[in-house]
Amino acid sequence: MDNLNTYLFIAAILFSLGMFGVITRRNAIAVLMGIELILNSANLNFLAFAKFGGMNMSGHIFALFVIIMAAAEAAVALAIIINIYNNFKSINVDEVRELRQ
Amino acid sequence: MADLAFWMIVLLTIGGAAVVVLNKNLVYSAIALLFTFFGMAGLYVFLWADFLAGVQVMIYVGGILVLIIFGVMLTNRITSVNISHSSVQRGIGAVVVLGILSILVIMIYNTPWLQVEAVEPVQTVGKIGYLLMMDYLLPFEVASLLLLAALMGAAMLSRKSN
């Protein structure tokens, strides 16, 4: 269990699932959940390389910045999604295709 | 025992992620995301990242997930009982994603990763704080500006237009 490849495989599976969510979901919030999964898998990779690369703490700092960015991104994305909902009464990403109302 | 706990956490993480992307009900997806985030925090503990496990629980579970559930609530009429959402192009999406996954797995398996043995640190908070104030001071300050900009932008965007 405790080797680098296990963690990399878990991160690869999580990345693939997140990618699947991003490209198949119609609801914009579900797409956002897929993006969060992808960011989490990137974090797992950073921390795995940090541990098996001699406990270099720079990986932890990078993971921390990814978490900060994810928080900012989620807030702005949800604000945009709520605006889209107010304008179109729908947040399905394949129906929202007009630039004007 | 640690092995069993590890594989349980892996199962929780990946199963939760699978439910997030495959379930039809948006609220179920959000709740499954909760399990995935907790599983990730458990994996961080196995990776000797105690501080980041705490941060993961606080920010992802306490912040982002609540925000997402708020988004679900605000973008669906509360009277509609069935908050469902569908998927499109599942077949071709699965083909593409399985292709990406197989490429990643082959790459991970064939690369001779450079590995260095390390001893388990007592705690990581001190080192993280030291690095944030010494080597990564500029990114740290830029991150605070980013958060401020995101805060103002989100408040500005989600406000009712006058």
PDB file of C-alpha atoms in Angstrom:
ATOM      1  CA  MET A   1       0.000   0.000   0.000  1.00  0.00           C
ATOM      2  CA  ASP A   2       2.652   2.472   0.996  1.00  0.00           C
ATOM      3  CA  ASN A   3       4.418   3.210  -2.233  1.00  0.00           C
ATOM      4  CA  LEU A   4       4.301   6.083  -4.651  1.00  0.00           C
ATOM      5  CA  ASN A   5       2.523   4.262  -7.461  1.00  0.00           C
ATOM      6  CA  THR A   6      -0.547   3.496  -5.351  1.00  0.00           C
ATOM      7  CA  TYR A   7      -1.144   7.168  -4.687  1.00  0.00           C
ATOM      8  CA  LEU A   8      -0.466   8.083  -8.308  1.00  0.00           C
ATOM      9  CA  PHE A   9      -2.984   5.483  -9.480  1.00  0.00           C
ATOM     10  CA  ILE A  10      -5.610   6.806  -7.051  1.00  0.00           C
ATOM     11  CA  ALA A  11      -4.967  10.337  -8.289  1.00  0.00           C
ATOM     12  CA  ALA A  12      -5.215   9.186 -11.917  1.00  0.00           C
ATOM     13  CA  ILE A  13      -8.560   7.499 -11.245  1.00  0.00           C
ATOM     14  CA  LEU A  14      -9.868  10.604  -9.466  1.00  0.00           C
ATOM     15  CA  PHE A  15      -8.679  12.805 -12.322  1.00  0.00           C
ATOM     16  CA  SER A  16     -10.429  10.579 -14.863  1.00  0.00           C
ATOM     17  CA  LEU A  17     -13.672  10.597 -12.896  1.00  0.00           C
ATOM     18  CA  GLY A  18     -13.526  14.382 -12.595  1.00  0.00           C
ATOM     19  CA  MET A  19     -12.833  14.711 -16.299  1.00  0.00           C
ATOM     20  CA  PHE A  20     -15.775  12.422 -17.033  1.00  0.00           C
ATOM     21  CA  GLY A  21     -17.991  14.660 -14.924  1.00  0.00           C
ATOM     22  CA  VAL A  22     -16.749  17.797 -16.668  1.00  0.00           C
ATOM     23  CA  ILE A  23     -17.361  16.497 -20.172  1.00  0.00           C
ATOM     24  CA  THR A  24     -20.643  14.654 -19.656  1.00  0.00           C
ATOM     25  CA  ARG A  25     -22.614  16.660 -17.113  1.00  0.00           C
ATOM     26  CA  ARG A  26     -25.123  19.216 -18.335  1.00  0.00           C
ATOM     27  CA  ASN A  27     -25.677  21.014 -15.041  1.00  0.00           C
ATOM     28  CA  ALA A  28     -23.042  23.704 -14.494  1.00  0.00           C
ATOM     29  CA  ILE A  29     -22.822  22.968 -10.758  1.00  0.00           C
ATOM     30  CA  ALA A  30     -22.098  19.316 -11.512  1.00  0.00           C
ATOM     31  CA  VAL A  31     -19.347  20.464 -13.888  1.00  0.00           C
ATOM     32  CA  LEU A  32     -17.949  22.497 -10.999  1.00  0.00           C
ATOM     33  CA  MET A  33     -17.938  19.364  -8.815  1.00  0.00           C
ATOM     34  CA  GLY A  34     -15.899  17.604 -11.513  1.00  0.00           C
ATOM     35  CA  ILE A  35     -13.386  20.459 -11.456  1.00  0.00           C
ATOM     36  CA  GLU A  36     -13.082  20.115  -7.689  1.00  0.00           C
ATOM     37  CA  LEU A  37     -12.309  16.408  -8.122  1.00  0.00           C
ATOM     38  CA  ILE A  38      -9.570  17.247 -10.634  1.00  0.00           C
ATOM     39  CA  LEU A  39      -8.026  19.815  -8.268  1.00  0.00           C
ATOM     40  CA  ASN A  40      -8.109  17.266  -5.444  1.00  0.00           C
ATOM     41  CA  SER A  41      -6.311  14.695  -7.542  1.00  0.00           C
ATOM     42  CA  ALA A  42      -3.609  17.249  -8.346  1.00  0.00           C
ATOM     43  CA  ASN A  43      -3.231  17.898  -4.632  1.00  0.00           C
ATOM     44  CA  LEU A  44      -2.876  14.186  -3.948  1.00  0.00           C
ATOM     45  CA  ASN A  45      -0.074  14.024  -6.501  1.00  0.00           C
ATOM     46  CA  PHE A  46       1.726  16.981  -4.924  1.00  0.00           C
ATOM     47  CA  LEU A  47       1.570  15.437  -1.463  1.00  0.00           C
ATOM     48  CA  ALA A  48       2.579  11.968  -2.688  1.00  0.00           C
ATOM     49  CA  PHE A  49       5.646  13.374  -4.425  1.00  0.00           C
ATOM     50  CA  ALA A  50       6.390  15.450  -1.326  1.00  0.00           C
ATOM     51  CA  LYS A  51       6.387  12.373   0.898  1.00  0.00           C
ATOM     52  CA  PHE A  52       8.303  10.034  -1.388  1.00  0.00           C
ATOM     53  CA  GLY A  53      10.703  12.733  -2.542  1.00  0.00           C
ATOM     54  CA  GLY A  54      12.273  13.090   0.883  1.00  0.00           C
ATOM     55  CA  MET A  55       9.527  15.064   2.657  1.00  0.00           C
ATOM     56  CA  ASN A  56      10.191  18.238   0.741  1.00  0.00           C
ATOM     57  CA  MET A  57       7.734  20.733   2.166  1.00  0.00           C
ATOM     58  CA  SER A  58       7.391  22.734  -1.056  1.00  0.00           C
ATOM     59  CA  GLY A  59       4.803  20.177  -2.187  1.00  0.00           C
ATOM     60  CA  HIS A  60       2.707  21.045   0.857  1.00  0.00           C
ATOM     61  CA  ILE A  61       2.925  24.747   0.024  1.00  0.00           C
ATOM     62  CA  PHE A  62       1.803  24.050  -3.533  1.00  0.00           C
ATOM     63  CA  ALA A  63      -1.136  21.978  -2.270  1.00  0.00           C
ATOM     64  CA  LEU A  64      -2.064  24.831   0.060  1.00  0.00           C
ATOM     65  CA  PHE A  65      -2.089  27.287  -2.842  1.00  0.00           C
ATOM     66  CA  VAL A  66      -4.215  24.903  -4.894  1.00  0.00           C
ATOM     67  CA  ILE A  67      -6.756  24.807  -2.062  1.00  0.00           C
ATOM     68  CA  ILE A  68      -6.751  28.628  -1.851  1.00  0.00           C
ATOM     69  CA  MET A  69      -7.301  28.854  -5.602  1.00  0.00           C
ATOM     70  CA  ALA A  70     -10.102  26.293  -5.468  1.00  0.00           C
ATOM     71  CA  ALA A  71     -11.920  28.350  -2.834  1.00  0.00           C
ATOM     72  CA  ALA A  72     -11.672  31.541  -4.914  1.00  0.00           C
ATOM     73  CA  GLU A  73     -12.674  29.693  -8.057  1.00  0.00           C
ATOM     74  CA  ALA A  74     -15.719  28.069  -6.451  1.00  0.00           C
ATOM     75  CA  ALA A  75     -16.990  31.422  -5.130  1.00  0.00           C
ATOM     76  CA  VAL A  76     -16.656  33.234  -8.447  1.00  0.00           C
ATOM     77  CA  ALA A  77     -17.984  30.301 -10.479  1.00  0.00           C
ATOM     78  CA  LEU A  78     -21.093  30.014  -8.315  1.00  0.00           C
ATOM     79  CA  ALA A  79     -21.721  33.744  -8.584  1.00  0.00           C
ATOM     80  CA  ILE A  80     -21.536  33.440 -12.362  1.00  0.00           C
ATOM     81  CA  ILE A  81     -23.798  30.382 -12.338  1.00  0.00           C
ATOM     82  CA  ILE A  82     -26.406  32.212 -10.267  1.00  0.00           C
ATOM     83  CA  ASN A  83     -26.269  35.116 -12.730  1.00  0.00           C
ATOM     84  CA  ILE A  84     -26.748  32.710 -15.625  1.00  0.00           C
ATOM     85  CA  TYR A  85     -29.706  31.182 -13.822  1.00  0.00           C
ATOM     86  CA  ASN A  86     -31.283  34.601 -13.307  1.00  0.00           C
ATOM     87  CA  ASN A  87     -30.907  35.411 -16.997  1.00  0.00           C
ATOM     88  CA  PHE A  88     -31.738  32.102 -18.645  1.00  0.00           C
ATOM     89  CA  LYS A  89     -33.736  30.186 -15.975  1.00  0.00           C
ATOM     90  CA  SER A  90     -31.495  27.238 -16.713  1.00  0.00           C
ATOM     91  CA  ILE A  91     -27.924  26.299 -15.896  1.00  0.00           C
ATOM     92  CA  ASN A  92     -27.523  23.480 -18.372  1.00  0.00           C
ATOM     93  CA  VAL A  93     -24.307  24.300 -20.133  1.00  0.00           C
ATOM     94  CA  ASP A  94     -25.550  23.057 -23.508  1.00  0.00           C
ATOM     95  CA  GLU A  95     -28.618  25.307 -23.458  1.00  0.00           C
ATOM     96  CA  VAL A  96     -26.843  28.514 -22.464  1.00  0.00           C
ATOM     97  CA  ARG A  97     -25.334  29.425 -25.782  1.00  0.00           C
ATOM     98  CA  GLU A  98     -26.555  32.946 -26.503  1.00  0.00           C
ATOM     99  CA  LEU A  99     -24.455  35.955 -25.700  1.00  0.00           C
ATOM    100  CA  ARG A 100     -27.465  38.261 -25.512  1.00  0.00           C
ATOM    101  CA  GLN A 101     -30.682  37.748 -23.620  1.00  0.00           C
TER     102      GLN A 101
ATOM    103  CA  MET B   1      -4.810  -2.761  10.358  1.00  0.00           C
ATOM    104  CA  ALA B   2      -3.351   0.322   8.738  1.00  0.00           C
ATOM    105  CA  ASP B   3      -3.654  -1.456   5.398  1.00  0.00           C
ATOM    106  CA  LEU B   4      -7.340  -2.116   5.992  1.00  0.00           C
ATOM    107  CA  ALA B   5      -7.945   1.512   6.992  1.00  0.00           C
ATOM    108  CA  PHE B   6      -6.031   2.711   3.942  1.00  0.00           C
ATOM    109  CA  TRP B   7      -8.053   0.643   1.491  1.00  0.00           C
ATOM    110  CA  MET B   8     -11.320   1.593   3.196  1.00  0.00           C
ATOM    111  CA  ILE B   9     -10.393   5.252   2.757  1.00  0.00           C
ATOM    112  CA  VAL B  10      -9.445   4.657  -0.876  1.00  0.00           C
ATOM    113  CA  LEU B  11     -12.767   2.928  -1.454  1.00  0.00           C
ATOM    114  CA  LEU B  12     -14.607   5.833   0.212  1.00  0.00           C
ATOM    115  CA  THR B  13     -12.771   8.376  -1.937  1.00  0.00           C
ATOM    116  CA  ILE B  14     -13.140   6.681  -5.297  1.00  0.00           C
ATOM    117  CA  GLY B  15     -16.663   5.408  -4.628  1.00  0.00           C
ATOM    118  CA  GLY B  16     -17.706   8.897  -3.593  1.00  0.00           C
ATOM    119  CA  ALA B  17     -16.166  10.360  -6.725  1.00  0.00           C
ATOM    120  CA  ALA B  18     -17.937   7.784  -8.887  1.00  0.00           C
ATOM    121  CA  VAL B  19     -21.274   8.655  -7.293  1.00  0.00           C
ATOM    122  CA  VAL B  20     -20.547  12.366  -7.852  1.00  0.00           C
ATOM    123  CA  VAL B  21     -20.182  11.943 -11.584  1.00  0.00           C
ATOM    124  CA  LEU B  22     -22.699   9.132 -12.180  1.00  0.00           C
ATOM    125  CA  ASN B  23     -25.686   9.877  -9.936  1.00  0.00           C
ATOM    126  CA  LYS B  24     -28.745  11.521 -11.422  1.00  0.00           C
ATOM    127  CA  ASN B  25     -29.708  13.517  -8.358  1.00  0.00           C
ATOM    128  CA  LEU B  26     -27.724  16.715  -7.844  1.00  0.00           C
ATOM    129  CA  VAL B  27     -28.121  16.722  -4.059  1.00  0.00           C
ATOM    130  CA  TYR B  28     -26.856  13.134  -3.864  1.00  0.00           C
ATOM    131  CA  SER B  29     -23.845  14.217  -5.920  1.00  0.00           C
ATOM    132  CA  ALA B  30     -23.130  17.013  -3.454  1.00  0.00           C
ATOM    133  CA  ILE B  31     -23.368  14.637  -0.483  1.00  0.00           C
ATOM    134  CA  ALA B  32     -21.109  12.097  -2.229  1.00  0.00           C
ATOM    135  CA  LEU B  33     -18.608  14.906  -2.752  1.00  0.00           C
ATOM    136  CA  LEU B  34     -18.556  15.259   1.049  1.00  0.00           C
ATOM    137  CA  PHE B  35     -17.376  11.640   1.405  1.00  0.00           C
ATOM    138  CA  THR B  36     -14.756  12.154  -1.283  1.00  0.00           C
ATOM    139  CA  PHE B  37     -13.360  15.214   0.500  1.00  0.00           C
ATOM    140  CA  PHE B  38     -13.218  13.360   3.815  1.00  0.00           C
ATOM    141  CA  GLY B  39     -11.495  10.441   2.102  1.00  0.00           C
ATOM    142  CA  MET B  40      -8.954  12.827   0.613  1.00  0.00           C
ATOM    143  CA  ALA B  41      -8.275  14.218   4.096  1.00  0.00           C
ATOM    144  CA  GLY B  42      -7.652  10.637   5.273  1.00  0.00           C
ATOM    145  CA  LEU B  43      -5.224  10.045   2.414  1.00  0.00           C
ATOM    146  CA  TYR B  44      -3.405  13.252   3.337  1.00  0.00           C
ATOM    147  CA  VAL B  45      -2.942  11.850   6.848  1.00  0.00           C
ATOM    148  CA  PHE B  46      -1.381   8.739   5.318  1.00  0.00           C
ATOM    149  CA  LEU B  47       0.920  11.063   3.379  1.00  0.00           C
ATOM    150  CA  TRP B  48       2.113  12.700   6.636  1.00  0.00           C
ATOM    151  CA  ALA B  49       0.343  15.975   5.799  1.00  0.00           C
ATOM    152  CA  ASP B  50      -1.543  16.588   9.025  1.00  0.00           C
ATOM    153  CA  PHE B  51      -1.960  20.331   8.564  1.00  0.00           C
ATOM    154  CA  LEU B  52      -3.256  19.963   5.021  1.00  0.00           C
ATOM    155  CA  ALA B  53      -5.733  17.297   6.139  1.00  0.00           C
ATOM    156  CA  GLY B  54      -7.164  19.815   8.584  1.00  0.00           C
ATOM    157  CA  VAL B  55      -7.197  22.528   5.936  1.00  0.00           C
ATOM    158  CA  GLN B  56      -8.916  20.143   3.525  1.00  0.00           C
ATOM    159  CA  VAL B  57     -11.719  19.446   5.986  1.00  0.00           C
ATOM    160  CA  MET B  58     -12.102  23.119   6.913  1.00  0.00           C
ATOM    161  CA  ILE B  59     -12.028  24.696   3.459  1.00  0.00           C
ATOM    162  CA  TYR B  60     -13.464  21.984   1.223  1.00  0.00           C
ATOM    163  CA  VAL B  61     -16.084  20.509   3.530  1.00  0.00           C
ATOM    164  CA  GLY B  62     -16.823  23.640   5.524  1.00  0.00           C
ATOM    165  CA  GLY B  63     -16.543  26.159   2.711  1.00  0.00           C
ATOM    166  CA  ILE B  64     -16.699  24.917  -0.838  1.00  0.00           C
ATOM    167  CA  LEU B  65     -19.230  22.160  -0.268  1.00  0.00           C
ATOM    168  CA  VAL B  66     -21.589  24.484   1.598  1.00  0.00           C
ATOM    169  CA  LEU B  67     -21.193  26.962  -1.257  1.00  0.00           C
ATOM    170  CA  ILE B  68     -22.032  24.256  -3.801  1.00  0.00           C
ATOM    171  CA  ILE B  69     -25.117  23.185  -1.861  1.00  0.00           C
ATOM    172  CA  PHE B  70     -26.165  26.847  -1.714  1.00  0.00           C
ATOM    173  CA  GLY B  71     -25.730  26.980  -5.466  1.00  0.00           C
ATOM    174  CA  VAL B  72     -27.924  23.910  -5.897  1.00  0.00           C
ATOM    175  CA  MET B  73     -30.537  25.505  -3.673  1.00  0.00           C
ATOM    176  CA  LEU B  74     -30.532  28.855  -5.468  1.00  0.00           C
ATOM    177  CA  THR B  75     -30.629  27.485  -8.991  1.00  0.00           C
ATOM    178  CA  ASN B  76     -33.486  25.046  -8.580  1.00  0.00           C
ATOM    179  CA  ARG B  77     -37.026  25.982  -7.808  1.00  0.00           C
ATOM    180  CA  ILE B  78     -37.500  24.817  -4.268  1.00  0.00           C
ATOM    181  CA  THR B  79     -40.945  23.522  -5.098  1.00  0.00           C
ATOM    182  CA  SER B  80     -39.669  21.138  -7.714  1.00  0.00           C
ATOM    183  CA  VAL B  81     -39.286  17.873  -5.877  1.00  0.00           C
ATOM    184  CA  ASN B  82     -37.054  16.226  -8.428  1.00  0.00           C
ATOM    185  CA  ILE B  83     -33.732  18.040  -8.563  1.00  0.00           C
ATOM    186  CA  SER B  84     -32.242  15.863 -11.230  1.00  0.00           C
ATOM    187  CA  HIS B  85     -29.763  16.491 -13.936  1.00  0.00           C
ATOM    188  CA  SER B  86     -28.819  14.435 -16.904  1.00  0.00           C
ATOM    189  CA  SER B  87     -25.639  13.653 -18.725  1.00  0.00           C
ATOM    190  CA  VAL B  88     -24.846  13.877 -22.402  1.00  0.00           C
ATOM    191  CA  GLN B  89     -22.477  11.946 -24.614  1.00  0.00           C
ATOM    192  CA  ARG B  90     -21.744   9.339 -21.999  1.00  0.00           C
ATOM    193  CA  GLY B  91     -20.404   6.767 -24.449  1.00  0.00           C
ATOM    194  CA  ILE B  92     -17.871   8.970 -26.189  1.00  0.00           C
ATOM    195  CA  GLY B  93     -16.990  10.629 -22.886  1.00  0.00           C
ATOM    196  CA  ALA B  94     -16.261   7.243 -21.319  1.00  0.00           C
ATOM    197  CA  VAL B  95     -14.082   6.280 -24.289  1.00  0.00           C
ATOM    198  CA  VAL B  96     -12.074   9.498 -24.073  1.00  0.00           C
ATOM    199  CA  VAL B  97     -11.679   9.273 -20.301  1.00  0.00           C
ATOM    200  CA  LEU B  98     -10.668   5.606 -20.383  1.00  0.00           C
ATOM    201  CA  GLY B  99      -8.077   6.524 -23.020  1.00  0.00           C
ATOM    202  CA  ILE B 100      -6.665   9.269 -20.790  1.00  0.00           C
ATOM    203  CA  LEU B 101      -6.693   6.924 -17.784  1.00  0.00           C
ATOM    204  CA  SER B 102      -4.870   4.155 -19.633  1.00  0.00           C
ATOM    205  CA  ILE B 103      -2.229   6.598 -20.879  1.00  0.00           C
ATOM    206  CA  LEU B 104      -1.748   7.887 -17.322  1.00  0.00           C
ATOM    207  CA  VAL B 105      -1.525   4.371 -15.859  1.00  0.00           C
ATOM    208  CA  ILE B 106       1.013   3.246 -18.459  1.00  0.00           C
ATOM    209  CA  MET B 107       3.027   6.410 -17.861  1.00  0.00           C
ATOM    210  CA  ILE B 108       2.992   5.968 -14.067  1.00  0.00           C
ATOM    211  CA  TYR B 109       3.908   2.292 -14.351  1.00  0.00           C
ATOM    212  CA  ASN B 110       6.807   2.770 -16.737  1.00  0.00           C
ATOM    213  CA  THR B 111       8.434   5.849 -15.251  1.00  0.00           C
ATOM    214  CA  PRO B 112      11.303   5.153 -12.821  1.00  0.00           C
ATOM    215  CA  TRP B 113      10.372   7.714 -10.198  1.00  0.00           C
ATOM    216  CA  LEU B 114      13.231   9.155  -8.228  1.00  0.00           C
ATOM    217  CA  GLN B 115      12.479   8.360  -4.602  1.00  0.00           C
ATOM    218  CA  VAL B 116      14.239   9.532  -1.481  1.00  0.00           C
ATOM    219  CA  GLU B 117      13.722   7.949   1.903  1.00  0.00           C
ATOM    220  CA  ALA B 118      12.487  10.299   4.589  1.00  0.00           C
ATOM    221  CA  VAL B 119      11.665  10.071   8.261  1.00  0.00           C
ATOM    222  CA  GLU B 120       8.188  10.941   9.443  1.00  0.00           C
ATOM    223  CA  PRO B 121       8.110  14.513  10.761  1.00  0.00           C
ATOM    224  CA  VAL B 122       6.608  15.193  14.153  1.00  0.00           C
ATOM    225  CA  GLN B 123       4.510  18.014  12.736  1.00  0.00           C
ATOM    226  CA  THR B 124       4.451  19.942   9.474  1.00  0.00           C
ATOM    227  CA  VAL B 125       2.887  23.224  10.575  1.00  0.00           C
ATOM    228  CA  GLY B 126       6.163  24.815  11.637  1.00  0.00           C
ATOM    229  CA  LYS B 127       7.930  24.067   8.373  1.00  0.00           C
ATOM    230  CA  ILE B 128       4.951  25.236   6.316  1.00  0.00           C
ATOM    231  CA  GLY B 129       4.795  28.488   8.249  1.00  0.00           C
ATOM    232  CA  TYR B 130       8.538  28.993   7.867  1.00  0.00           C
ATOM    233  CA  LEU B 131       8.389  28.411   4.105  1.00  0.00           C
ATOM    234  CA  LEU B 132       5.351  30.686   3.720  1.00  0.00           C
ATOM    235  CA  MET B 133       7.152  33.530   5.450  1.00  0.00           C
ATOM    236  CA  MET B 134      10.557  32.960   3.834  1.00  0.00           C
ATOM    237  CA  ASP B 135      10.641  31.284   0.424  1.00  0.00           C
ATOM    238  CA  TYR B 136       7.038  31.751  -0.635  1.00  0.00           C
ATOM    239  CA  LEU B 137       6.254  35.180   0.787  1.00  0.00           C
ATOM    240  CA  LEU B 138       5.353  36.764  -2.555  1.00  0.00           C
ATOM    241  CA  PRO B 139       2.920  33.989  -3.630  1.00  0.00           C
ATOM    242  CA  PHE B 140       1.411  34.163  -0.143  1.00  0.00           C
ATOM    243  CA  GLU B 141       0.702  37.880  -0.483  1.00  0.00           C
ATOM    244  CA  VAL B 142      -0.574  37.434  -4.047  1.00  0.00           C
ATOM    245  CA  ALA B 143      -2.909  34.717  -2.756  1.00  0.00           C
ATOM    246  CA  SER B 144      -4.366  37.168  -0.254  1.00  0.00           C
ATOM    247  CA  LEU B 145      -4.958  39.650  -3.076  1.00  0.00           C
ATOM    248  CA  LEU B 146      -6.549  36.875  -5.151  1.00  0.00           C
ATOM    249  CA  LEU B 147      -8.904  36.004  -2.307  1.00  0.00           C
ATOM    250  CA  LEU B 148      -9.837  39.665  -1.853  1.00  0.00           C
ATOM    251  CA  ALA B 149     -10.512  40.056  -5.569  1.00  0.00           C
ATOM    252  CA  ALA B 150     -12.555  36.841  -5.644  1.00  0.00           C
ATOM    253  CA  LEU B 151     -14.552  37.987  -2.617  1.00  0.00           C
ATOM    254  CA  MET B 152     -15.389  41.353  -4.150  1.00  0.00           C
ATOM    255  CA  GLY B 153     -16.025  39.863  -7.567  1.00  0.00           C
ATOM    256  CA  ALA B 154     -18.371  37.204  -6.232  1.00  0.00           C
ATOM    257  CA  ALA B 155     -20.293  39.733  -4.142  1.00  0.00           C
ATOM    258  CA  MET B 156     -20.508  42.103  -7.108  1.00  0.00           C
ATOM    259  CA  LEU B 157     -21.655  39.418  -9.535  1.00  0.00           C
ATOM    260  CA  SER B 158     -24.261  37.782  -7.341  1.00  0.00           C
ATOM    261  CA  ARG B 159     -25.885  41.034  -6.290  1.00  0.00           C
ATOM    262  CA  LYS B 160     -29.277  41.848  -7.765  1.00  0.00           C
ATOM    263  CA  SER B 161     -28.847  44.262 -10.623  1.00  0.00           C
ATOM    264  CA  ASN B 162     -30.071  47.715  -9.756  1.00  0.00           C
TER     265      ASN B 162
END
